[in-house]
Coordinates of C-alpha atoms and ligand atoms in Angstrom, one line a residue:
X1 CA 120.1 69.7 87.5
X2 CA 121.7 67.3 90.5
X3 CA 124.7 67.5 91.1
X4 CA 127.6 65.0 90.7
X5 CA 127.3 63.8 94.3
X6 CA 123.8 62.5 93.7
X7 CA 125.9 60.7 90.2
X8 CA 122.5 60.1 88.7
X9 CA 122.1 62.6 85.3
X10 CA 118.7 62.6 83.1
X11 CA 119.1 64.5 79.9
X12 CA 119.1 68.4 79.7
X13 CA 117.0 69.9 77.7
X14 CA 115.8 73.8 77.7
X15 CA 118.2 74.3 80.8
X16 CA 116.3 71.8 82.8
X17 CA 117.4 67.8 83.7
X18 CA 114.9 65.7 82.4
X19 CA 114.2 62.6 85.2
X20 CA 111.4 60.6 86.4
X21 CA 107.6 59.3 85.0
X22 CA 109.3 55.8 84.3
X23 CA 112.4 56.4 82.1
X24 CA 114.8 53.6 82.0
X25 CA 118.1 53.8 83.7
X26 CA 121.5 52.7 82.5
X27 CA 124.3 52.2 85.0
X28 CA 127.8 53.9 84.9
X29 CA 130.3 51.8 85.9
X30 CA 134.0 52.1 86.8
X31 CA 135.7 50.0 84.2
X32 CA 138.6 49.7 86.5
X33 CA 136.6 47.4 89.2
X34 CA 133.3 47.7 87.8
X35 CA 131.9 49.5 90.6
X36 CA 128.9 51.1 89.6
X37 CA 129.4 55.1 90.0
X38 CA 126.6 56.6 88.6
X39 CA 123.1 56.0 86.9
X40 CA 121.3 58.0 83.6
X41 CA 117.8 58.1 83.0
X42 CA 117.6 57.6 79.3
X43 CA 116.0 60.0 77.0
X44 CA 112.5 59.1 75.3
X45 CA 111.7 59.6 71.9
X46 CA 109.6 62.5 72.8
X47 CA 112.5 64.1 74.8
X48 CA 114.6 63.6 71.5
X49 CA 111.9 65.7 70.2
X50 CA 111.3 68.3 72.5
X51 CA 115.4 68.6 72.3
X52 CA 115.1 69.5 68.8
X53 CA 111.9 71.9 69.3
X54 CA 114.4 73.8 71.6
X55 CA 117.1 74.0 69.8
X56 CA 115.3 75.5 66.7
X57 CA 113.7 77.7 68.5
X58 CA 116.5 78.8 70.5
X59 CA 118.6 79.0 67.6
X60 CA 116.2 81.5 65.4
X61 CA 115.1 83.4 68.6
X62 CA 118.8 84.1 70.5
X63 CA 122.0 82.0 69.0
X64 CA 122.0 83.2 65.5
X65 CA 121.2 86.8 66.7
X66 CA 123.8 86.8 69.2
X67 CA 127.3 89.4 68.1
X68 CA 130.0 87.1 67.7
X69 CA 131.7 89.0 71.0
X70 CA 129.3 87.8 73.1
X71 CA 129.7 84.2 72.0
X72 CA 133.5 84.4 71.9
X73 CA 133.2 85.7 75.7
X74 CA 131.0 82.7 76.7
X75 CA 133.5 79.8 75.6
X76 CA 136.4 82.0 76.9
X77 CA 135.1 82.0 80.7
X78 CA 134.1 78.3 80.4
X79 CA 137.6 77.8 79.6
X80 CA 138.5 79.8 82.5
X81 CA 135.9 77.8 84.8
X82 CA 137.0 74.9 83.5
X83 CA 140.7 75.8 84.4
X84 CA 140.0 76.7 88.2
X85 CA 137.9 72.9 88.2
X86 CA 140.4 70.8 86.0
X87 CA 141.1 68.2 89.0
X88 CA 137.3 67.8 89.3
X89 CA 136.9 66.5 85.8
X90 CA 140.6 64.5 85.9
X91 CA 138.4 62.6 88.5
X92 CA 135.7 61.8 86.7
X93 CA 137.7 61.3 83.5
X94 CA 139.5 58.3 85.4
X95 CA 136.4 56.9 87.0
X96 CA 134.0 57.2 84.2
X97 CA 136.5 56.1 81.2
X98 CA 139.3 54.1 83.2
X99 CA 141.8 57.3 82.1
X100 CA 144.9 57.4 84.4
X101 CA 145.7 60.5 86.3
X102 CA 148.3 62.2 83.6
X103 CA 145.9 61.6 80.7
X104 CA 143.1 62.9 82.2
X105 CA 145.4 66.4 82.8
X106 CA 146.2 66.1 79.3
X107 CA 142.8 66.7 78.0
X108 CA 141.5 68.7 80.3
X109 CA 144.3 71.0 79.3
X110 CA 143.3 70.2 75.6
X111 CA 139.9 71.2 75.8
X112 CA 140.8 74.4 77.8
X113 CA 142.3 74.6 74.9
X114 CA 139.7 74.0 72.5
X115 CA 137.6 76.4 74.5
X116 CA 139.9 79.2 73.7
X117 CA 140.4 78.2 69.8
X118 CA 136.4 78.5 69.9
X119 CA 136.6 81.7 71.0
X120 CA 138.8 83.3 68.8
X121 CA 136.8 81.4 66.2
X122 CA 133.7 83.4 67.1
X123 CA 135.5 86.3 66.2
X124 CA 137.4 85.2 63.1
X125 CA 134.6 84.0 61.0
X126 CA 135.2 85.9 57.6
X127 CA 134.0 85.9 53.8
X128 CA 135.3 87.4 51.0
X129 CA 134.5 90.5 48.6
X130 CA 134.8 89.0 45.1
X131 CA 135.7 90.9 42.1
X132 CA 132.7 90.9 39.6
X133 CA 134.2 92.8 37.2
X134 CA 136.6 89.8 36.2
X135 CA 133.8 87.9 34.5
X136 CA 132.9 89.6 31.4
X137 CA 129.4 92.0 32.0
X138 CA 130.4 92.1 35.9
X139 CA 131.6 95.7 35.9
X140 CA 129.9 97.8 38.3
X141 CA 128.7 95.5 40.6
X142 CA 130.2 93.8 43.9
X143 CA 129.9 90.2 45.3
X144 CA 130.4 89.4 49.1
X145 CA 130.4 86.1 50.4
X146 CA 129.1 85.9 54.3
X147 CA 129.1 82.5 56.6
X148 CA 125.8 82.1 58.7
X149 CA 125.1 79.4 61.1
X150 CA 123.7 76.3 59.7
X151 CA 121.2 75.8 62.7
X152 CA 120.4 73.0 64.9
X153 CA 123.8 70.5 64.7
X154 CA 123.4 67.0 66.3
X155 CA 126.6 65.6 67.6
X156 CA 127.4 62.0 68.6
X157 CA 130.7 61.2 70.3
X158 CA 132.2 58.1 71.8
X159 CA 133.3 57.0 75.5
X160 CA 137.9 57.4 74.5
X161 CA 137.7 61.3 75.2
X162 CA 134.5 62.4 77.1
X163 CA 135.5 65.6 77.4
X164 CA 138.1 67.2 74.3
X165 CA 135.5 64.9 71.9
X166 CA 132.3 66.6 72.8
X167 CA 133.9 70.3 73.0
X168 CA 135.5 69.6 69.4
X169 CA 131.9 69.5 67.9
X170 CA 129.5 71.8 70.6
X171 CA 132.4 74.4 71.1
X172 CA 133.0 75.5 66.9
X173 CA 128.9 75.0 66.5
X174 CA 128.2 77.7 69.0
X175 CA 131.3 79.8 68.0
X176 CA 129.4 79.7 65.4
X177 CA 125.9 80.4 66.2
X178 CA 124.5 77.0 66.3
X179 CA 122.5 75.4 68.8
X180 CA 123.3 71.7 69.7
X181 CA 121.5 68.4 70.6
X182 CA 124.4 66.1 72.4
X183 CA 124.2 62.6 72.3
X184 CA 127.2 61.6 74.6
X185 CA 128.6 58.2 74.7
X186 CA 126.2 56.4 77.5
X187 CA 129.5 54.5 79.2
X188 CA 131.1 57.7 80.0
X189 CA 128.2 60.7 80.4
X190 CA 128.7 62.3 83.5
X191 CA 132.1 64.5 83.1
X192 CA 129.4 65.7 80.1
X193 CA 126.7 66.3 82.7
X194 CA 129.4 68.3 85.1
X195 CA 130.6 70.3 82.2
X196 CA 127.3 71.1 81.3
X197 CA 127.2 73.2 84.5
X198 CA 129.9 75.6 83.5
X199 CA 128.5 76.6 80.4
X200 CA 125.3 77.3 82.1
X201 CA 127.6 79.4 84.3
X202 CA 129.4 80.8 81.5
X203 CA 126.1 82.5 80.3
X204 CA 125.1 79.9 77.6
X205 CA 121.3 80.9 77.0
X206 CA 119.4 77.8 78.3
X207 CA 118.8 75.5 75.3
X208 CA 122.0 76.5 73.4
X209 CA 123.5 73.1 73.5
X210 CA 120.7 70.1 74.7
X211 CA 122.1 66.9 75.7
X212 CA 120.3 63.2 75.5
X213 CA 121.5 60.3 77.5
X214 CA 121.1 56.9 76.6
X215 CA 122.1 54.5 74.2
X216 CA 122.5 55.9 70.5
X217 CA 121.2 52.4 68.9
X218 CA 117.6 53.6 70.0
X219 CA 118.1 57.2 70.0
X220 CA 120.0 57.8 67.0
X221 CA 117.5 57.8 64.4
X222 CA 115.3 59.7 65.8
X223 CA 118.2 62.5 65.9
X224 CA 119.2 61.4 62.7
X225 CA 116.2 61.7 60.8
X226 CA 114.5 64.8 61.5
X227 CA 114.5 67.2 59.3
X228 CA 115.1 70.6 61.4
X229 CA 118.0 69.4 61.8
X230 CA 120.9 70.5 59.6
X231 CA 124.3 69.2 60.5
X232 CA 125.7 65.3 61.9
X233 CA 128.8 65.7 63.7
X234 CA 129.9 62.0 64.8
X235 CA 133.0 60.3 65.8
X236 CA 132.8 56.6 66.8
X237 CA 133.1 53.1 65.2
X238 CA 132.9 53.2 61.2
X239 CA 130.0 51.0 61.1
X240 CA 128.0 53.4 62.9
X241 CA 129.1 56.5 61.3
X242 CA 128.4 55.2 57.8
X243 CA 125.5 53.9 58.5
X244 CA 124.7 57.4 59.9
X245 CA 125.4 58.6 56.8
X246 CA 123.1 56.6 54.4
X247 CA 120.0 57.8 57.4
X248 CA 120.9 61.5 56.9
X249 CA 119.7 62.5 53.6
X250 CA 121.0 65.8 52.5
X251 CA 122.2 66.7 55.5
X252 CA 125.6 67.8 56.3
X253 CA 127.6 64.8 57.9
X254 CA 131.1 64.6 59.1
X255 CA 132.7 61.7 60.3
X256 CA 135.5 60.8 62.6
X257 CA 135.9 56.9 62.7
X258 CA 138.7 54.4 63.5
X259 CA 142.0 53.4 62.1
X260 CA 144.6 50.8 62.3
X261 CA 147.0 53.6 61.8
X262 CA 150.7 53.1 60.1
X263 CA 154.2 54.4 61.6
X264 CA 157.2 53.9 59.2
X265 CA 160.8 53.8 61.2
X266 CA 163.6 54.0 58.4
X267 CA 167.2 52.8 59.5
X268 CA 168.6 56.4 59.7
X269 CA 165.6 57.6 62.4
X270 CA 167.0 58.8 65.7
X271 CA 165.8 56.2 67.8
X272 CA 166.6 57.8 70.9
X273 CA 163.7 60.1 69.8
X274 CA 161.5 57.6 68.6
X275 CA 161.0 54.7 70.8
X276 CA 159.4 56.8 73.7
X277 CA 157.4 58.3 71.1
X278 CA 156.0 55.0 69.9
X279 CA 155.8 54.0 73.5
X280 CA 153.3 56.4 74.2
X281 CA 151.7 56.1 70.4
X282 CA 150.8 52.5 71.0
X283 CA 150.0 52.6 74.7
X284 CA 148.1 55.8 76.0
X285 CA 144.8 55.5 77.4
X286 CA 145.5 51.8 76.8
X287 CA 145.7 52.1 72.5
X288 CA 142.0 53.4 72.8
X289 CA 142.7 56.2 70.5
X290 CA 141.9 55.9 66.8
X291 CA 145.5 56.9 65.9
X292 CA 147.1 54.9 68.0
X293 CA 150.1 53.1 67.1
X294 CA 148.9 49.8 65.4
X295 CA 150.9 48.4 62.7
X296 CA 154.7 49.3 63.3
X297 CA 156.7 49.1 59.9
X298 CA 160.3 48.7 60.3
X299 CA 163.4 48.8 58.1
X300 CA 164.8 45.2 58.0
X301 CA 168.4 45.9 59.5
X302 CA 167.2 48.1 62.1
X303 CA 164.1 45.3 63.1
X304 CA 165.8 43.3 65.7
X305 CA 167.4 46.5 68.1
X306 CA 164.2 48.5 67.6
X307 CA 162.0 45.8 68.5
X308 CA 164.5 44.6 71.9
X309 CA 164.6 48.2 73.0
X310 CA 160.7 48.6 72.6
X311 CA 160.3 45.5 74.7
X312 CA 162.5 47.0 77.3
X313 CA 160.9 49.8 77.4
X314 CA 157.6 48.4 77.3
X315 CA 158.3 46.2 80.1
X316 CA 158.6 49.2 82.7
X317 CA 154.8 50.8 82.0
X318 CA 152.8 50.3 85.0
X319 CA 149.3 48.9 84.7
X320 CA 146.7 49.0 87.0
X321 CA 144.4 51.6 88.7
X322 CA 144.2 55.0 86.7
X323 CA 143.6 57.3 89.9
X324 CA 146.9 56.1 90.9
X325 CA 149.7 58.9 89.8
X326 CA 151.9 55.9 89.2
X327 CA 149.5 54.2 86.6
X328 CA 150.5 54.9 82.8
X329 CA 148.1 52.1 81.3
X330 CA 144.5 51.5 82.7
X331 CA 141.5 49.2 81.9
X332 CA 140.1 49.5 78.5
X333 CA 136.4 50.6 78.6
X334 CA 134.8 46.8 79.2
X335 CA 135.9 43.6 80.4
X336 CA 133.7 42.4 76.7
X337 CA 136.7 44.7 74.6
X338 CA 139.4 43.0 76.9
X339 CA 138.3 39.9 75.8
X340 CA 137.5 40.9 72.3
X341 CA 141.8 42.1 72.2
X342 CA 142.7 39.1 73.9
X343 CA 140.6 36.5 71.3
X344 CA 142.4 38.6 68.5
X345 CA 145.9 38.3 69.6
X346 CA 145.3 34.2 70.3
X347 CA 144.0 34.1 66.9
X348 CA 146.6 36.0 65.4
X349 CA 149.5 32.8 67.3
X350 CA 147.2 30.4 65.9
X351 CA 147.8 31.8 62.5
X352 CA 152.0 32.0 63.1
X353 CA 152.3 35.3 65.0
X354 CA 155.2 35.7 68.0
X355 CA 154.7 37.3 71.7
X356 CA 157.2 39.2 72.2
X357 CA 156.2 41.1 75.8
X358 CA 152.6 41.1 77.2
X359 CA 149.7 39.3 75.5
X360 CA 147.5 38.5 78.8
X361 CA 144.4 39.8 80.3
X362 CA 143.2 40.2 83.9
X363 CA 139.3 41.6 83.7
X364 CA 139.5 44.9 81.7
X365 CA 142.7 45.4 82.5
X366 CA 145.3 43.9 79.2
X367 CA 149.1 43.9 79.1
X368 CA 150.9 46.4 76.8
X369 CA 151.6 43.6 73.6
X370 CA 153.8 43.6 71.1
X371 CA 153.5 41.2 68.2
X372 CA 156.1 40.1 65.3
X373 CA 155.7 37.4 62.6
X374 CA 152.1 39.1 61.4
X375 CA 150.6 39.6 58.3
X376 CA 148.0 41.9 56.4
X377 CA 145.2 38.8 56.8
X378 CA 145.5 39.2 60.9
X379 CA 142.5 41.1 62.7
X380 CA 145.0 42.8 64.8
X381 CA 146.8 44.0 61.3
X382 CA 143.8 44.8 59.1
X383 CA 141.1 45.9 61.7
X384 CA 141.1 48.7 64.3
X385 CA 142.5 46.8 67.4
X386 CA 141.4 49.5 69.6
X387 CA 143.6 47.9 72.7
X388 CA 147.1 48.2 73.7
X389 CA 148.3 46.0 71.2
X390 CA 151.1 46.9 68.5
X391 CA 152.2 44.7 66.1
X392 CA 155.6 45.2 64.0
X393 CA 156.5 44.1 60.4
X394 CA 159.8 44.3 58.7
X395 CA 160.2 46.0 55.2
X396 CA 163.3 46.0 52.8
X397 CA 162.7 49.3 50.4
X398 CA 160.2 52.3 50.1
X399 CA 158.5 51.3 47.6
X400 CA 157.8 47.9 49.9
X401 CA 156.7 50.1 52.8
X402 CA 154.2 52.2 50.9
X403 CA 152.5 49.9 49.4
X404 CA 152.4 48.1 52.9
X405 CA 151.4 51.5 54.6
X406 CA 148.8 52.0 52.3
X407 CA 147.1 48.4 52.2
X408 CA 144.4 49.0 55.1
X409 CA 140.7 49.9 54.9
X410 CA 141.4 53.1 56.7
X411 CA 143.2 56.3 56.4
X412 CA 143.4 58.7 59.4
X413 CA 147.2 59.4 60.1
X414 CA 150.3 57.9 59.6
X415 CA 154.1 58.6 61.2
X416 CA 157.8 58.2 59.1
X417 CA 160.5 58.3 61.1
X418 CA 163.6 59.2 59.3
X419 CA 166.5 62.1 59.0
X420 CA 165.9 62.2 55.0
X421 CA 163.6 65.4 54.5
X422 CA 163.2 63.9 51.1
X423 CA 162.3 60.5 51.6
X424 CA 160.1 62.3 54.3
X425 CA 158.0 64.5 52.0
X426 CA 157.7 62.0 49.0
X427 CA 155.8 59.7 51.6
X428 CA 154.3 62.2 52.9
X429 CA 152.9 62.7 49.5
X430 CA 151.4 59.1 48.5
X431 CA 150.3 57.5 52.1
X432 CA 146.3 57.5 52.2
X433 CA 145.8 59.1 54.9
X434 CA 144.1 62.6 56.1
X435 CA 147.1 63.2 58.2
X436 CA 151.1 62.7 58.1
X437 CA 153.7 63.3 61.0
X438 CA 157.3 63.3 60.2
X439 CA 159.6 62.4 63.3
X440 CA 156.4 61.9 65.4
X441 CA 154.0 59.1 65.2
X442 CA 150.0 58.7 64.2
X443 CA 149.1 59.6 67.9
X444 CA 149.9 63.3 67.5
X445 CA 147.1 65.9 67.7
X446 CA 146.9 69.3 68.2
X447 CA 143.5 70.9 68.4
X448 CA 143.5 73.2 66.1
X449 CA 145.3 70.9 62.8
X450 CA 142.8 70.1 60.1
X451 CA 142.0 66.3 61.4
X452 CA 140.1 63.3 59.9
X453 CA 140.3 60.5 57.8
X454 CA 140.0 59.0 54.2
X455 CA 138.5 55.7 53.1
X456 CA 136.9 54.0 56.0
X457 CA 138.8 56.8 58.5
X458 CA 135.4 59.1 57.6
X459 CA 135.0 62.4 56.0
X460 CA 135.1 65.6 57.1
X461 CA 138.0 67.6 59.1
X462 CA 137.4 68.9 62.7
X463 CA 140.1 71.1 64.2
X464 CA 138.5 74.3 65.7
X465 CA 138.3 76.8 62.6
X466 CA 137.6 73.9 60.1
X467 CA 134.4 72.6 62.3
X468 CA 133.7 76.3 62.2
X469 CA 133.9 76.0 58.0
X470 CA 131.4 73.0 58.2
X471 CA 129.1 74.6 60.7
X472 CA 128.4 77.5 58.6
X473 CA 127.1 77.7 54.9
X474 CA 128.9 80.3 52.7
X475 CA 126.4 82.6 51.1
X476 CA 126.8 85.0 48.3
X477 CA 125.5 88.4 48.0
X478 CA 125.7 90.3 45.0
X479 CA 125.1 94.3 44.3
X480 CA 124.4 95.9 41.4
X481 CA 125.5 99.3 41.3
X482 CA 124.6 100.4 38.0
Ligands
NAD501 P1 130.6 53.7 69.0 O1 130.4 53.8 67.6 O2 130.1 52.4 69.7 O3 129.7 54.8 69.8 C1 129.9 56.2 69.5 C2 128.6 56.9 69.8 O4 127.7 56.5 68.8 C3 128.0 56.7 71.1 O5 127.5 57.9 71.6 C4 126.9 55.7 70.8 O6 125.9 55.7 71.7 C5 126.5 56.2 69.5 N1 125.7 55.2 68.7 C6 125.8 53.8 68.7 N2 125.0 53.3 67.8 C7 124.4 54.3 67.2 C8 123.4 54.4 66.1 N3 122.9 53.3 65.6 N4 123.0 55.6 65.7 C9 123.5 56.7 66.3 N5 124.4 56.7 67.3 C10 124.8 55.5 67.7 O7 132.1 54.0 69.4 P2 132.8 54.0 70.8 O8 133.1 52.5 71.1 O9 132.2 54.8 71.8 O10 134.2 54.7 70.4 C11 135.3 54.0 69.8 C12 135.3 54.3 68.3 O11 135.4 55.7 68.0 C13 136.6 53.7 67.7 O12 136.3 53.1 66.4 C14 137.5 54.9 67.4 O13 138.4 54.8 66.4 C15 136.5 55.9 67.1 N6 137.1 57.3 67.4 C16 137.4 58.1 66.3 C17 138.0 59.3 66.5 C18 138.4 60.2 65.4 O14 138.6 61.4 65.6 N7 138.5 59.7 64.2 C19 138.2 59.7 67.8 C20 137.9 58.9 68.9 C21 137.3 57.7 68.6

């Protein structure tokens, strides 16, 4: 395939970049000054097919025969090549997605990470001997149980992590034998593209993981529906996913989806601690994070110093150009979403809600915003605001805030913020939510935590060894030794 100087990336299927005989392009562009930095030549329906083809084959003639050393070796020296090239992809990570310089090292180091989860994976991928003889008639005979790879696994990821999002799904799935068709988000497909080159480097057997560029509205059913293949992994907007779902028969499907997730401050919480935390909650990669800090419940004699002191501090984050080391909030993806966030917070002052720091809008860049005087009816409440935007409710008792916590659509993670370990684990208990972080807000992920949502939030957990789980089918073996 090209390389990144050329920035223009056809599909790769079979090892090989798929370009020319009239496919349509789709420009890249800088969502930071809209500079156009690179082009894709979108993927036919036929080269959604021939991905497929390859990937089956590829599968039953190399991946699901390969020892789970050789595997585990592959994603280990990707990690390493992708350690010795981590400013490389920083780069592209702010240029593609708008990400300033520090988040960019974050998930580069995350999906090093990832990487090395994978490849412990490959190794740790164990059944069970079950004892027969406890079921009446079972005596002399044994029952193992193995996992084997489910085969070809589509994955569909979104522009907010171009990088750690894709390795969460192709990284367990050839851990754990699968092969892969990639559909990467088309705003932000060339730190894909790059990486691409260090599996093949790595000694990933050509046609191990198959990516298609272009736009998943045209290609997705055509991934979707075909019936080789035998696991969905997507993360993105809800009404894509579930609509995903209802195409995908009795395939396996996991979903990651969006959130308007809940953080809970009590009036005995260390707020030393907690402000910067919510800080970077609400405001990293400009709140385009699906547990980003979005509805901000707050004890009622507390409200007035925690919200001054989140203004203060919300008043020094710099916004502006994300290769600039300076920069801690950047565009968000369009100028479209910036205008989408701004509509929602007028709407929500029409309807009674208060500015109290930010609110404005220059092209795709927003202002970090924090809003008071809301309620559960307001877009930026009950929907996924997906912008740096958080909004922050008084409550009076527990009981109040859980019920407040717990009245959303969605359910991916939640934060409490409090020194009682009681009152702690009793919410912990009853919020709807896949996830809970005590002292520590919604945003927090480590890469190998059983993550995902309930409700709207999807179904499914990623998280290195439980992708593995979902990309492999348990199968029981029984001996009869009589
Ligand atoms: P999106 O749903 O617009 O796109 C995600 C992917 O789906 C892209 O690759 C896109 O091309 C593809 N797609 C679009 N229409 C399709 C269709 N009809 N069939 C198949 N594929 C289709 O999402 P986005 O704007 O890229 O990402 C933002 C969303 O992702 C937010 O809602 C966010 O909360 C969610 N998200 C969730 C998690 C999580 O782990 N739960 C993580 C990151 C982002």
């Amino acid at each position: 395939m090209n390389t990144l100087t050329e920035l223009v990336v056809g599909s790769i299927i079979d090892g090989k970049e798929i370009r020319g005989n009239g496919r349509s392009t789709q420009e890249v562009q800088n969502p930071y000054n809209g500079e156009v930095i690179g082009k894709i030549e979108c993927a036919t329906k036929e080269d959604v097919e021939h991905a497929i083809n390859t990937a089956e084959s590829v599968f039953h003639e190399t991946m699901k025969k390969m020892p789970a050393y050789q595997r585990s070796d592959i994603l280990r020296k990707t990690a390493d090549l992708l350690e010795v090239q981590a400013e490389e992809f920083i780069r592209i990570l702010a240029l593609e997605a708008g990400k300033p310089i520090r988040e960019g090292r974050i998930e580069v180091d995350r999906a090093i990470q990832v990487l090395r989860f994978a490849s412990e994976g490959a190794k740790n991928i164990y059944g069970e001997q079950i004892p027969l003889d406890s079921a009446i008639g079972g005596e002399n005979q044994i029952g193992i149980s193995k996992r084997y790879p489910v085969g070809v696994v589509v994955a569909i990821t979104p522009f907010n992590f171009p990088l750690n999002l894709v390795l969460h799904k192709i990284a367990p799935a050839l851990a754990a034998g699968n092969t892969v068709v990639l559909k990467p988000a088309e705003k932000t497909p060339l730190t894909v593209a790059m990486f691409y080159k260090l599996l093949e480097k790595a000694g990933l057997p050509k046609g191990a993981l198959n990516i298609v560029m272009g736009p998943g509205s045209e290609l997705g059913e055509f991934l979707i529906t075909d019936s080789r293949v035998k696991k969905i992994t997507f993360t993105g907007s809800g009404p894509v996913g579930w609509k995903i779902k209802e195409m995908a028969g009795t395939k396996k499907v996991t979903l990651e989806l969006g959130s308007n997730a809940p953080n809970i401050i009590f009036n005995d919480a260390n707020l030393d601690d907690c402000i910067p935390s919510l800080i970077k909650g609400g405001f990293t990669f400009a709140g385009q994070a699906c547990v980003s800090v979005q509805r901000l419940y707050v004890q009622r004699d507390i409200f007035p110093l925690l919200v001054k002191r989140l203004v203060e501090e919300t008043g020094k984050l710099q916004v502006g150009d994300p290769l600039e080391s300076s920069t801690v909030i950047g565009p968000l993806i369009s100028e479209s979403e910036a205008i989408r966030a701004e509509a929602w917070i007028q709407e929500a002052v029409e309807q009674g809600a208060k500015v109290v720091i930010g609110g404005k809008r220059k092209n795709t860049l927003m202002e970090p915003t924090i809003l008071v005087d809301v309620n559960h009816q307001m877009r930026v409440v009950c929907q996924e605001v997906f912008a740096p935007i958080m909004t922050v409710i008084p409550f009076d008792t527990e009981e109040e805030v859980i019920n407040f916590a717990n009245d959303s659509d969605y359910g991916l993670q939640a934060g409490v913020f409090t020194q009682d370990i009681s009152r702690a684990l009793r919410l912990a208990d009853v919020l709807e939510t896949g996830g809970v972080w005590i002292n520590q807000t919604s945003l927090m992920r480590y890469d190998h935590i059983p993550y995902g949502g309930v409700k709207l939030s999807g179904t499914g957990k990623e998280g290195v060894k439980y992708a593995i789980e979902d990309m492999t089918e348990l199968k029981f073996i029984g001996i009869n030794l009589k």
